[in-house]
Coordinates of C-alpha atoms in Angstrom, one line a residue:
X1286 CA -5.1 12.4 -25.5
X1287 CA -3.4 10.0 -23.6
X1288 CA -5.5 7.2 -23.3
X1289 CA -5.3 7.1 -19.9
X1290 CA -5.8 10.0 -18.6
X1291 CA -9.1 10.0 -21.2
X1292 CA -10.3 7.3 -18.6
X1293 CA -9.7 9.2 -15.8
X1294 CA -11.5 11.9 -17.0
X1295 CA -14.4 9.8 -18.3
X1296 CA -14.5 8.3 -15.0
X1297 CA -14.7 10.9 -13.1
X1298 CA -17.3 12.4 -15.3
X1299 CA -19.4 9.8 -14.2
X1300 CA -18.7 10.4 -10.8
X1301 CA -20.3 14.1 -11.5
X1302 CA -23.1 12.6 -13.1
X1303 CA -24.2 10.4 -10.1
X1304 CA -23.8 13.3 -7.6
X1305 CA -26.2 15.0 -10.3
X1306 CA -28.7 12.2 -9.8
X1307 CA -28.3 12.1 -5.7
X1308 CA -28.9 16.0 -6.1
X1309 CA -25.6 16.1 -4.4
X1310 CA -22.2 18.5 -5.3
X1311 CA -19.1 16.4 -4.0
X1312 CA -17.5 13.1 -3.4
X1313 CA -15.1 11.9 -0.6
X1314 CA -13.0 8.6 -2.0
X1315 CA -11.0 7.7 1.0
X1316 CA -8.0 4.8 0.7
X1317 CA -10.0 2.7 2.7
X1318 CA -12.2 -0.6 2.5
X1319 CA -15.0 -1.8 5.4
X1320 CA -11.9 -3.1 7.6
X1321 CA -10.2 0.3 6.9
X1322 CA -7.1 -1.8 5.6
X1323 CA -3.5 -0.2 4.5
X1324 CA -3.7 -2.4 1.4
X1325 CA -6.8 -2.6 -0.2
X1326 CA -8.6 -5.1 -2.2
X1327 CA -9.4 -4.7 -6.4
X1328 CA -12.7 -3.8 -5.2
X1329 CA -12.0 -0.8 -2.9
X1330 CA -9.4 0.9 -5.0
X1331 CA -11.8 3.6 -6.0
X1332 CA -9.5 6.6 -5.5
X1333 CA -7.0 4.9 -7.7
X1334 CA -9.6 3.9 -10.2
X1335 CA -10.2 7.2 -10.5
X1336 CA -7.5 9.1 -10.5
X1337 CA -4.8 7.3 -11.8
X1338 CA -2.6 8.1 -8.3
X1339 CA -1.1 4.6 -7.2
X1340 CA 0.1 5.4 -4.1
X1341 CA -0.7 3.3 -1.1
X1342 CA -2.0 6.6 1.0
X1343 CA -4.2 9.5 -0.3
X1344 CA -7.7 11.0 -0.6
X1345 CA -9.4 12.0 -3.1
X1346 CA -12.4 14.7 -3.8
X1347 CA -14.7 15.2 -6.8
X1348 CA -16.7 18.5 -6.8
X1349 CA -19.2 19.3 -10.0
X1350 CA -16.3 21.5 -11.3
X1351 CA -13.1 19.9 -9.4
X1352 CA -11.0 17.1 -8.4
X1353 CA -8.4 17.2 -5.7
X1354 CA -6.2 14.5 -4.6
X1355 CA -4.6 15.3 -1.2
X1356 CA -1.2 13.2 -0.6
X1357 CA 1.9 14.0 1.9
X1358 CA 5.5 14.4 1.0
X1359 CA 6.4 10.8 0.1
X1360 CA 4.2 10.9 -2.3
X1361 CA 4.2 14.2 -4.1
X1362 CA 6.7 13.9 -7.3
X1363 CA 4.9 10.2 -8.1
X1364 CA 1.6 12.1 -7.5
X1365 CA 2.4 14.9 -9.9
X1366 CA 3.9 13.1 -12.4
X1367 CA 0.8 10.1 -12.3
X1368 CA -1.8 13.4 -12.0
X1369 CA -0.3 15.0 -15.0
X1370 CA -3.0 15.8 -17.7
X1371 CA -6.1 13.8 -15.5
X1372 CA -7.5 17.3 -14.4
X1373 CA -7.1 16.3 -10.5
X1374 CA -5.2 18.7 -8.7
X1375 CA -3.0 17.6 -6.1
X1376 CA -3.0 19.4 -3.0
X1377 CA 0.4 18.4 -0.9
X1378 CA 0.2 18.2 2.7
X1379 CA 2.8 17.8 5.7
X1380 CA 3.0 14.0 7.1
X1381 CA 0.3 12.5 9.6
X1382 CA -2.5 16.0 8.1
X1383 CA -5.4 13.7 8.6
X1384 CA -7.5 16.9 8.7
X1385 CA -6.1 18.5 5.6
X1386 CA -9.2 17.5 2.8
X1387 CA -11.7 17.9 5.6
X1388 CA -10.7 21.5 5.9
X1389 CA -10.3 22.1 1.9
X1390 CA -14.2 20.9 1.7
X1391 CA -15.3 22.9 4.4
X1392 CA -13.7 26.1 2.3
X1393 CA -14.5 25.0 -1.1
X1394 CA -18.8 23.7 -0.9
X1395 CA -21.1 26.2 0.3
X1396 CA -23.1 26.1 3.1
X1397 CA -26.4 24.4 2.0
X1398 CA -24.7 21.6 -0.4
X1399 CA -24.1 17.9 0.5
X1400 CA -20.9 15.8 0.5
X1401 CA -21.6 12.2 -0.4
X1402 CA -19.1 9.2 1.2
X1403 CA -19.8 5.6 1.8
X1404 CA -19.7 5.2 5.4
X1405 CA -18.9 1.6 4.8
X1406 CA -15.0 2.1 4.3
X1407 CA -15.4 5.5 6.5
X1408 CA -13.6 5.4 10.0
X1409 CA -15.7 6.2 12.3
X1410 CA -13.3 8.5 14.2
X1411 CA -12.6 9.9 11.0
X1412 CA -16.3 10.5 10.6
X1413 CA -16.7 12.5 13.7
X1414 CA -13.9 14.6 12.8
X1415 CA -15.6 15.4 8.9
X1416 CA -19.1 15.7 11.0
X1417 CA -17.8 18.3 13.1
X1418 CA -16.0 20.2 10.8
X1419 CA -19.1 20.3 8.0
X1420 CA -21.4 20.8 10.7
X1421 CA -19.8 24.2 11.3
X1422 CA -19.7 25.0 8.0
X1423 CA -23.3 24.4 7.5
X1424 CA -22.7 21.0 4.8
X1425 CA -25.0 18.2 4.5
X1426 CA -22.8 15.0 4.8
X1427 CA -24.7 11.7 3.6
X1428 CA -23.1 8.6 4.1
X1429 CA -25.6 5.8 3.0
X1430 CA -24.8 5.2 -0.2
X1431 CA -21.6 3.9 -2.3
X1432 CA -21.7 6.0 -5.6
X1433 CA -19.1 4.2 -7.3
X1434 CA -21.4 1.5 -7.5
X1435 CA -23.2 3.5 -10.1
X1436 CA -20.0 4.9 -11.6
X1437 CA -17.3 2.0 -11.7
X1438 CA -19.6 -0.6 -14.0
X1439 CA -16.9 -3.4 -14.2
X1440 CA -16.2 -2.9 -10.5
X1441 CA -14.3 -5.9 -9.4
X1442 CA -16.0 -8.4 -7.0
X1443 CA -14.3 -9.7 -3.4
X1444 CA -11.9 -11.8 -3.4
X1445 CA -12.1 -15.7 -3.0
X1446 CA -8.6 -16.8 -2.3
X1447 CA -9.0 -19.5 0.9
X1448 CA -8.6 -19.2 4.8
X1449 CA -5.9 -21.5 6.4
X1450 CA -4.9 -22.1 10.0
X1451 CA -1.5 -20.5 11.1
X1452 CA 0.0 -23.7 12.9
X1453 CA 2.1 -25.2 15.4
X1454 CA 5.3 -24.6 15.7
X1455 CA 5.0 -20.9 14.7
X1456 CA 2.0 -20.3 16.2
X1457 CA 2.6 -20.5 20.0
X1458 CA -0.7 -19.7 21.6
X1459 CA -3.6 -22.1 21.1
X1460 CA -6.8 -20.6 19.6
X1461 CA -8.8 -20.8 22.4
X1462 CA -6.5 -19.3 25.2
X1463 CA -6.2 -15.8 22.7
X1464 CA -9.9 -15.7 22.9
X1465 CA -9.7 -16.1 26.4
X1466 CA -7.7 -13.5 26.6
X1467 CA -9.8 -11.1 24.3
X1468 CA -13.2 -11.8 26.8
X1469 CA -10.9 -11.0 29.9
X1470 CA -10.1 -7.6 28.1
X1471 CA -14.2 -7.4 27.6
X1472 CA -15.1 -8.2 31.1
X1473 CA -13.1 -5.8 32.0
X1474 CA -14.7 -2.7 30.1
X1475 CA -18.1 -3.8 31.2
X1476 CA -19.0 -5.5 27.8
X1477 CA -21.1 -8.6 26.7
X1478 CA -19.8 -7.9 23.2
X1479 CA -16.9 -7.1 20.9
X1480 CA -17.1 -6.5 17.5
X1481 CA -13.6 -7.0 15.4
X1482 CA -13.4 -5.6 11.8
X1483 CA -9.8 -5.2 11.1
X1484 CA -8.2 -7.9 9.2
X1485 CA -4.9 -7.8 10.8
X1486 CA -7.0 -8.3 14.6
X1487 CA -9.0 -10.6 13.0
X1488 CA -6.2 -13.2 11.9
X1489 CA -4.7 -12.4 15.0
X1490 CA -7.4 -13.6 17.5
X1491 CA -8.6 -16.6 15.1
X1492 CA -4.6 -17.9 14.3
X1493 CA -6.1 -17.6 10.8
X1494 CA -4.6 -16.7 7.5
X1495 CA -5.3 -15.9 4.3
X1496 CA -4.3 -14.4 0.9
X1497 CA -7.3 -11.3 0.0
X1498 CA -5.0 -8.6 0.7
X1499 CA -1.8 -8.0 -1.4
X1500 CA 1.5 -9.0 0.6
X1501 CA -0.3 -9.5 3.6
X1502 CA -2.0 -13.0 5.0
X1503 CA -5.0 -11.8 6.2
X1504 CA -8.4 -12.5 4.5
X1505 CA -12.2 -10.2 4.6
X1506 CA -13.9 -11.2 7.4
X1507 CA -15.5 -9.9 11.1
X1508 CA -15.8 -11.4 13.9
X1509 CA -18.4 -10.9 17.0
X1510 CA -17.9 -12.2 20.5
X1511 CA -19.7 -12.5 23.2
X1512 CA -18.9 -13.9 26.9
X1513 CA -19.1 -17.9 25.3
X1514 CA -18.9 -17.3 21.7
X1515 CA -17.9 -16.2 18.5
X1516 CA -19.0 -15.5 14.9
X1517 CA -16.7 -15.6 12.1
X1518 CA -18.0 -13.3 9.4
X1519 CA -16.2 -14.8 5.8
X1520 CA -17.4 -15.5 2.6
X1521 CA -18.6 -18.5 1.5
X1522 CA -15.8 -21.4 0.6
X1523 CA -13.4 -19.7 1.6
X1524 CA -13.1 -22.2 5.0
X1525 CA -13.4 -25.7 4.4
X1526 CA -15.0 -28.1 6.4
X1527 CA -11.9 -29.5 8.2
X1528 CA -10.9 -26.7 9.5
X1529 CA -14.6 -25.1 10.1
X1530 CA -14.6 -28.1 12.4
X1531 CA -11.4 -27.2 14.0
X1532 CA -12.7 -23.4 15.1
X1533 CA -15.6 -25.2 16.1
X1534 CA -14.2 -26.9 18.8
X1535 CA -12.8 -23.6 19.3
X1536 CA -16.4 -22.0 19.9
X1537 CA -16.3 -20.1 16.7
X1538 CA -18.9 -20.3 14.3
X1539 CA -18.7 -19.3 10.7
X1540 CA -21.4 -16.8 9.3
X1541 CA -21.7 -15.1 5.5
X1542 CA -20.0 -12.1 5.2
X1543 CA -22.7 -9.6 4.1
X1544 CA -24.5 -11.0 7.4
X1545 CA -22.2 -9.1 9.8
X1546 CA -24.0 -5.6 9.7
X1547 CA -27.5 -7.7 10.6
X1548 CA -25.9 -9.4 13.5
X1549 CA -25.0 -5.7 14.9
X1550 CA -28.4 -4.8 14.2
X1551 CA -30.0 -7.9 15.9
X1552 CA -28.0 -7.0 18.9
X1553 CA -30.4 -7.3 22.4
X1554 CA -31.2 -3.9 23.8
X1555 CA -29.1 -3.8 27.3
X1556 CA -26.1 -5.3 25.4
X1557 CA -22.9 -3.6 25.7
X1558 CA -20.8 -3.3 22.5
X1559 CA -17.1 -3.0 22.8
X1560 CA -15.4 -1.3 19.4
X1561 CA -12.2 1.0 18.5
X1562 CA -13.6 3.8 16.8
X1563 CA -10.5 3.4 14.6
X1564 CA -10.9 0.4 14.1
X1565 CA -14.4 0.3 12.6
X1566 CA -16.6 2.5 10.4
X1567 CA -19.2 4.4 10.5
X1568 CA -21.5 2.5 8.3
X1569 CA -21.2 -0.6 11.4
X1570 CA -21.8 1.4 14.0
X1571 CA -25.0 3.1 12.8
X1572 CA -26.1 -0.6 12.7
X1573 CA -25.9 -1.0 16.5
X1574 CA -29.3 -0.2 18.0
X1575 CA -30.2 2.8 20.2
X1576 CA -30.8 -0.1 23.1
X1577 CA -27.4 -1.0 22.9
X1578 CA -24.9 0.7 24.7
X1579 CA -21.3 1.3 22.9
X1580 CA -17.8 1.3 24.6
X1581 CA -15.1 3.1 22.6
X1582 CA -12.0 1.8 23.5
X1583 CA -8.9 0.5 21.0
X1584 CA -9.3 -3.5 20.5
X1585 CA -7.6 -5.6 22.8
X1586 CA -5.8 -7.6 20.1
X1587 CA -4.3 -4.4 18.7
X1588 CA -2.4 -4.1 22.1
X1589 CA -1.8 -7.9 22.5
X1590 CA -0.5 -8.7 19.2
X1591 CA 2.3 -5.7 19.2
X1592 CA 4.1 -7.5 22.5
X1593 CA 5.5 -10.3 20.9
X1594 CA 6.0 -13.3 23.4
X1595 CA 9.7 -14.9 23.8
X1596 CA 8.8 -17.5 21.7
X1597 CA 7.8 -16.2 19.2
X1598 CA 10.8 -13.9 19.5
X1599 CA 13.3 -16.3 18.7
X1600 CA 10.8 -17.9 15.5
X1601 CA 11.1 -13.9 14.6
X1602 CA 14.9 -14.0 14.9
X1603 CA 15.1 -16.7 12.8
X1604 CA 13.3 -15.2 9.8
X1605 CA 15.9 -12.6 10.1
X1606 CA 18.4 -15.0 9.7
X1607 CA 17.0 -16.6 6.5
X1608 CA 16.2 -13.1 5.2
X1609 CA 19.8 -12.2 5.9
X1610 CA 20.8 -15.4 4.5
X1611 CA 18.9 -14.5 1.0
X1612 CA 20.0 -10.9 1.0
X1613 CA 23.8 -11.9 1.0
X1614 CA 23.5 -14.2 -1.5
X1615 CA 21.3 -11.6 -3.7
X1616 CA 24.3 -9.1 -3.5
X1617 CA 27.2 -11.5 -4.0
X1618 CA 24.9 -11.7 -7.2
X1619 CA 24.3 -8.3 -7.7
X1620 CA 28.0 -7.4 -7.0
X1621 CA 29.6 -10.2 -9.6
X1622 CA 26.9 -9.6 -12.2
X1623 CA 27.7 -5.5 -12.2
X1624 CA 31.5 -6.1 -12.3
X1625 CA 30.8 -8.2 -15.7
X1626 CA 28.6 -5.9 -17.2
X1627 CA 26.0 -7.6 -17.3
X1628 CA 22.5 -5.9 -18.0
X1629 CA 20.7 -4.8 -14.8
X1630 CA 17.6 -3.1 -14.0
X1631 CA 15.3 -1.9 -11.0
X1632 CA 12.9 -4.4 -12.2
X1633 CA 15.6 -7.2 -12.3
X1634 CA 16.5 -6.3 -8.7
X1635 CA 13.3 -7.1 -7.6
X1636 CA 13.0 -10.6 -9.5
X1637 CA 16.4 -11.9 -8.4
X1638 CA 15.9 -11.1 -4.8
X1639 CA 12.4 -12.1 -4.5
X1640 CA 13.5 -15.4 -5.9
X1641 CA 16.5 -15.7 -3.2
X1642 CA 14.0 -14.9 -0.4
X1643 CA 11.8 -17.6 -2.8
X1644 CA 14.5 -20.2 -1.5
X1645 CA 14.2 -19.9 2.3
X1646 CA 12.5 -21.9 4.7
X1647 CA 9.3 -20.9 5.9
X1648 CA 9.2 -18.1 3.4
X1649 CA 5.4 -17.8 2.0
X1650 CA 5.9 -13.9 0.1
X1651 CA 6.9 -10.4 0.1
X1652 CA 5.8 -7.9 2.6
X1653 CA 5.4 -5.2 0.5
X1654 CA 6.0 -4.0 -3.2
X1655 CA 10.1 -4.0 -3.2
X1656 CA 11.6 -0.8 -3.7
X1657 CA 15.3 -0.7 -6.1
X1658 CA 15.5 2.7 -6.6
X1659 CA 18.5 3.5 -8.2
X1660 CA 19.7 8.1 -8.2
X1661 CA 17.0 10.2 -8.6
X1662 CA 14.1 7.2 -7.9
X1663 CA 16.1 7.0 -4.2
X1664 CA 14.5 10.3 -3.4
X1665 CA 11.0 8.8 -3.7
X1666 CA 10.5 7.2 -0.6
X1667 CA 7.2 4.8 -2.3
X1668 CA 8.9 4.5 -5.4
X1669 CA 8.3 1.4 -7.5
X1670 CA 9.5 0.4 -11.1
X1671 CA 7.3 -0.5 -13.5
X1672 CA 7.6 -1.8 -17.1
X1673 CA 6.9 1.6 -18.0
X1674 CA 9.3 3.6 -15.9
X1675 CA 12.4 2.1 -14.1
X1676 CA 16.4 2.5 -14.2
X1677 CA 19.1 0.7 -15.2
X1678 CA 21.9 0.3 -13.0
X1679 CA 24.4 2.0 -14.4
X1680 CA 26.8 4.5 -14.0
X1681 CA 27.5 6.2 -10.5
X1682 CA 25.3 6.7 -7.8
X1683 CA 23.4 5.1 -5.2
X1684 CA 21.3 2.4 -5.1
X1685 CA 18.3 1.8 -3.1
X1686 CA 16.7 -1.0 -1.9
X1687 CA 13.8 -1.7 0.8
X1688 CA 12.4 -4.9 0.7
X1689 CA 10.8 -7.1 2.8
X1690 CA 9.3 -11.1 3.5
X1691 CA 6.7 -12.8 4.8
X1692 CA 7.9 -16.1 6.8
X1693 CA 5.8 -18.5 9.2
X1694 CA 8.3 -17.5 12.0
X1695 CA 7.8 -13.6 11.3
X1696 CA 8.1 -10.1 8.9
X1697 CA 10.2 -8.7 7.8
X1698 CA 11.2 -5.0 6.5
X1699 CA 14.8 -3.7 5.5
X1700 CA 16.3 -0.6 3.5
X1701 CA 20.0 -0.5 2.5
X1702 CA 21.7 1.7 0.6
X1703 CA 24.6 0.6 -1.8
X1704 CA 27.5 2.2 -3.8
X1705 CA 26.9 1.9 -7.9
X1706 CA 30.1 3.2 -9.4
X1707 CA 32.0 6.1 -7.8
X1708 CA 30.1 8.3 -5.5
X1709 CA 30.9 11.6 -4.3
X1710 CA 31.9 13.0 -1.1
X1711 CA 28.0 14.4 -0.9
X1712 CA 26.7 11.1 -0.9
X1713 CA 29.1 10.1 1.3
X1714 CA 27.6 12.8 3.7
X1715 CA 24.3 12.4 3.2
X1716 CA 24.7 8.4 3.7
X1717 CA 26.6 8.7 7.2
X1718 CA 24.6 11.2 8.6
X1719 CA 21.4 8.7 7.8
X1720 CA 23.8 5.7 9.7
X1721 CA 24.2 8.2 12.1
X1722 CA 20.4 8.8 12.6
X1723 CA 19.7 4.9 12.6
X1724 CA 22.9 4.2 15.1
X1725 CA 21.3 7.1 17.8
X1726 CA 17.9 5.5 18.0
X1727 CA 19.1 2.0 17.8
X1728 CA 21.0 2.5 20.8
X1729 CA 18.7 4.8 23.1
X1730 CA 17.5 4.0 26.2
X1731 CA 14.2 5.0 27.4
X1732 CA 11.8 4.9 30.0
X1733 CA 8.7 1.6 29.7
X1734 CA 5.4 3.3 28.7
X1735 CA 7.1 6.4 27.3
X1736 CA 5.2 7.5 24.1
X1737 CA 6.1 6.5 20.8
X1738 CA 6.4 9.7 19.1
X1739 CA 8.2 11.3 21.9
X1740 CA 11.7 9.4 20.9
X1741 CA 11.4 10.1 16.9
X1742 CA 13.2 13.6 17.5
X1743 CA 16.2 11.2 18.6
X1744 CA 16.6 10.1 14.9
X1745 CA 16.8 12.8 13.5
X1746 CA 18.8 14.9 16.2
X1747 CA 22.1 13.7 14.0
X1748 CA 20.4 15.1 10.5
X1749 CA 19.1 18.2 12.4
X1750 CA 22.0 19.1 13.3
X1751 CA 23.4 20.0 9.6
X1752 CA 20.0 21.4 8.4
X1753 CA 18.2 18.1 6.9
X1754 CA 14.9 16.6 7.6
X1755 CA 12.7 13.6 6.4
X1756 CA 8.8 13.8 5.5
X1757 CA 7.9 10.8 7.2
X1758 CA 7.5 8.8 10.1
X1759 CA 11.0 7.6 11.7
X1760 CA 9.3 4.0 12.8
X1761 CA 6.1 1.6 12.8
X1762 CA 5.3 -1.4 14.3
X1763 CA 5.6 -4.7 12.3
X1764 CA 3.7 -7.7 12.7
X1765 CA 4.4 -11.4 13.5
X1766 CA 4.0 -12.9 10.1
X1767 CA 0.9 -10.5 9.6
X1768 CA 0.8 -7.0 8.3
X1769 CA 4.3 -5.2 7.4
X1770 CA 3.0 -1.8 9.0
X1771 CA 1.0 -2.7 13.0
X1772 CA 0.3 -0.5 15.3
X1773 CA -0.9 0.9 17.8
X1774 CA 3.3 2.4 18.4
X1775 CA 4.2 4.9 15.8
X1776 CA 7.7 6.5 16.1
X1777 CA 6.9 9.9 14.3
X1778 CA 5.7 13.2 14.9
X1779 CA 1.9 12.2 15.4
X1780 CA 0.2 13.7 18.0
X1781 CA 1.2 11.1 21.3
X1782 CA -2.0 9.4 22.8
X1783 CA -2.0 7.1 25.7
X1784 CA -2.1 3.8 23.4
X1785 CA 1.0 4.6 21.6
X1786 CA 3.2 3.9 25.3
X1787 CA 6.4 1.0 24.1
X1788 CA 6.3 -2.0 25.7
X1789 CA 8.2 -5.0 26.1
X1790 CA 8.2 -7.1 23.0
X1791 CA 6.9 -4.8 20.4
X1792 CA 8.9 -5.0 17.0
X1793 CA 9.3 -1.8 15.7
X1794 CA 11.3 0.2 12.3
X1795 CA 13.9 2.6 12.5
X1796 CA 14.0 3.9 9.3
X1797 CA 15.7 7.8 9.2
X1798 CA 16.3 8.9 5.6
X1799 CA 17.5 12.0 3.5
X1800 CA 15.6 12.7 -0.2
X1801 CA 17.1 15.1 -2.4
X1802 CA 14.5 14.9 -5.1
X1803 CA 16.0 14.4 -8.6
X1804 CA 19.5 13.5 -7.3
X1805 CA 19.4 10.4 -4.8
X1806 CA 17.9 9.0 -1.6
X1807 CA 19.1 7.5 1.7
X1808 CA 17.5 5.3 3.9
X1809 CA 19.4 2.6 6.2
X1810 CA 16.6 0.6 8.2
X1811 CA 16.2 -2.2 10.6
X1812 CA 13.8 -3.5 12.9
X1813 CA 14.3 -3.8 16.6
X1814 CA 12.6 -5.6 19.3
X1815 CA 11.8 -3.7 22.4
X1816 CA 13.4 -5.5 25.4
X1817 CA 14.0 -4.6 29.5
X1818 CA 17.6 -3.6 29.7
X1819 CA 19.5 -3.2 32.7
X1820 CA 20.8 0.3 33.6
X1821 CA 23.5 1.6 36.2
X1822 CA 20.6 2.6 38.9
X1823 CA 19.2 -0.7 38.3
X1824 CA 15.5 0.4 37.9
X1825 CA 15.7 2.8 40.7
X1826 CA 13.8 5.5 38.2
X1827 CA 11.5 2.2 36.6
X1828 CA 12.3 -0.2 34.4
X1829 CA 14.3 1.0 31.1
X1830 CA 13.6 -0.6 27.6
X1831 CA 15.8 -0.5 24.8
X1832 CA 15.9 -1.9 21.1
X1833 CA 17.4 -5.4 20.2
X1834 CA 18.6 -4.8 16.3
X1835 CA 16.6 -7.9 14.6
X1836 CA 17.9 -7.3 11.5
X1837 CA 20.6 -9.5 9.7
X1838 CA 22.8 -7.7 6.6
X1839 CA 25.2 -6.2 6.3
X1840 CA 25.5 -1.8 6.3
X1841 CA 27.6 -0.9 3.0
X1842 CA 30.8 1.0 4.6
X1843 CA 32.1 1.9 1.1
X1844 CA 29.4 4.6 1.3
X1845 CA 30.7 6.0 5.2
X1846 CA 32.0 9.1 5.5
X1847 CA 34.5 8.0 8.4
X1848 CA 35.4 11.3 10.0
X1849 CA 31.6 12.2 10.8
X1850 CA 31.7 9.0 13.1
X1851 CA 32.0 9.1 16.6
X1852 CA 34.5 6.1 18.5
X1853 CA 31.1 4.5 20.3
X1854 CA 29.5 5.1 16.8
X1855 CA 32.5 2.6 14.9
X1856 CA 31.9 0.4 18.2
X1857 CA 28.9 -0.1 17.5
X1858 CA 28.5 -0.4 13.8
X1859 CA 32.0 -3.2 13.9
X1860 CA 29.8 -5.2 16.3
X1861 CA 26.9 -5.5 14.7
X1862 CA 28.8 -6.5 11.6
X1863 CA 30.4 -9.2 13.8
X1864 CA 26.7 -10.3 15.2
X1865 CA 25.3 -10.5 11.6
X1866 CA 28.5 -12.8 10.2
X1867 CA 28.1 -14.8 13.5
X1868 CA 24.5 -15.3 12.3
X1869 CA 24.9 -15.7 8.9
X1870 CA 28.0 -17.9 8.6
X1871 CA 25.6 -21.1 9.3
X1872 CA 23.3 -20.1 6.2
X1873 CA 25.3 -19.1 3.4
X1874 CA 27.9 -20.6 1.2
X1875 CA 30.0 -19.9 -1.8
X1876 CA 29.5 -16.4 -2.7
X1877 CA 27.1 -15.2 -0.8
X1878 CA 29.5 -16.5 1.9
X1879 CA 32.8 -14.5 0.7
X1880 CA 30.3 -11.5 0.0
X1881 CA 29.4 -11.8 3.8
X1882 CA 33.1 -12.0 5.3
X1883 CA 33.9 -8.9 3.1
X1884 CA 31.0 -6.6 3.7
X1885 CA 31.7 -7.2 7.5
X1886 CA 35.3 -6.3 8.2
X1887 CA 35.6 -3.9 11.0
X1888 CA 36.0 -0.4 10.0
X1889 CA 39.4 1.0 9.7
X1890 CA 40.8 3.3 12.2
X1891 CA 39.8 6.8 11.4

């Protein structure tokens, strides 16, 4: 038997032994940590440790005789490969179907049986949904224990990387001013206290950054504010004396990371606590005494940080230009190396592109794991090449590269597709239709405050017209030297909620795609800044917004089927390429400059 699969089976059996000791019948293992992060420190990667599935999203349920992993269409092919032989069943769910595993549990367990889940990593909103379903099914929910502690003897410790200050000029707002803005929002809610647990919110409020979570410059901490003071619960030794003194001058005191629960338990009766039910775990909510009034609403900082100020937007524009220059240098090398017959793999692409980004001023690290996917691998939206599984770039087909960087002045995320050898008419058709979808949303004007899921169909319409679609969202928010995936806006088929309103200053990806399993994938992604725009009606029907395309990198025109483009679409693409050339020419030289000029030529009349 494959030793890896044997390890997965042994680990699952250890969990079943622990369940039996607890007189329980199933364990729910979400992809989550006490901060409800997307990218998890090793200590909380229990789902991956047990199942072997390495995708960034997924939920595992282990019963006494079954194990099931719940994943959406972005991960189906990957999950089938990684779960094969492990004894874990793949439950395919529609993208965004957050309750699918709950329905499965309610159907699979019998009345009177018990489900366990660690309340310290279960979102309060998810816990409420889970409890309601289990109560109806007569199933008991227990959340007081972390069962993985029994089964995972060599579980990783907490990360210990240092915390640092995000300094001017890229940090454009004083820390004290941010604290004041949050306190003003607390006062509007009538809250005396506010508990912040999501690491990007903590980082934004405190103007601090760290390296505890892969690809995101954040650190593990909780923050408790009242009207005059704030306490940051963070690991010992992660903040040096000089930074601690700087924080103290802004009214922030330090406490041990593990003391956050006790701080909530010690809130005085009559206090009013503001928490975000989607950004706090059940475990922390349960620490709040009965005498404390709790207000559930979105974190004020989540809304504040989603709207970049004009000074921040200008730094983002600079970061995009630097990122674009790195892309030009890489692609010039890539095309030259291919022409010379060099041996290039998907891993080579990751290494060379990352190296070019690292040469740029202000570069800190990657914003996510680079996706370099040739032909069939491009049909896996979250593919990642590994030493044991990767493709050589040779022959004919399409190469998809989705990558991004973290800069002191912004976060980037870009996807481009390039032809290798000769490509077919079918390749060109898919590519052109995806490009039309990207342009369709990029050119759209929409009312300020429209709920972001409502504009998702604008990108999909050109694909729907030809019977095509894709299984992931069209766009996600992007942070300012923070998480590459940021809310509250989401251009997707999610159920719209009031806090998803599109507002000026938001940065959102636009990334439609087409994926043909076993053949190829196409995705073209730019980031757009939401800006006010004038219209012929001059605001008579309300303020209108549009996307300023921030991403600066040529879109390969060799893959286009010209007959599928309208004149206005050609005009948009030519104008975009003229902007890319103008912005990037001062930053490139030599082969990169020649490549940029060649790849930004206007389209030939069709």
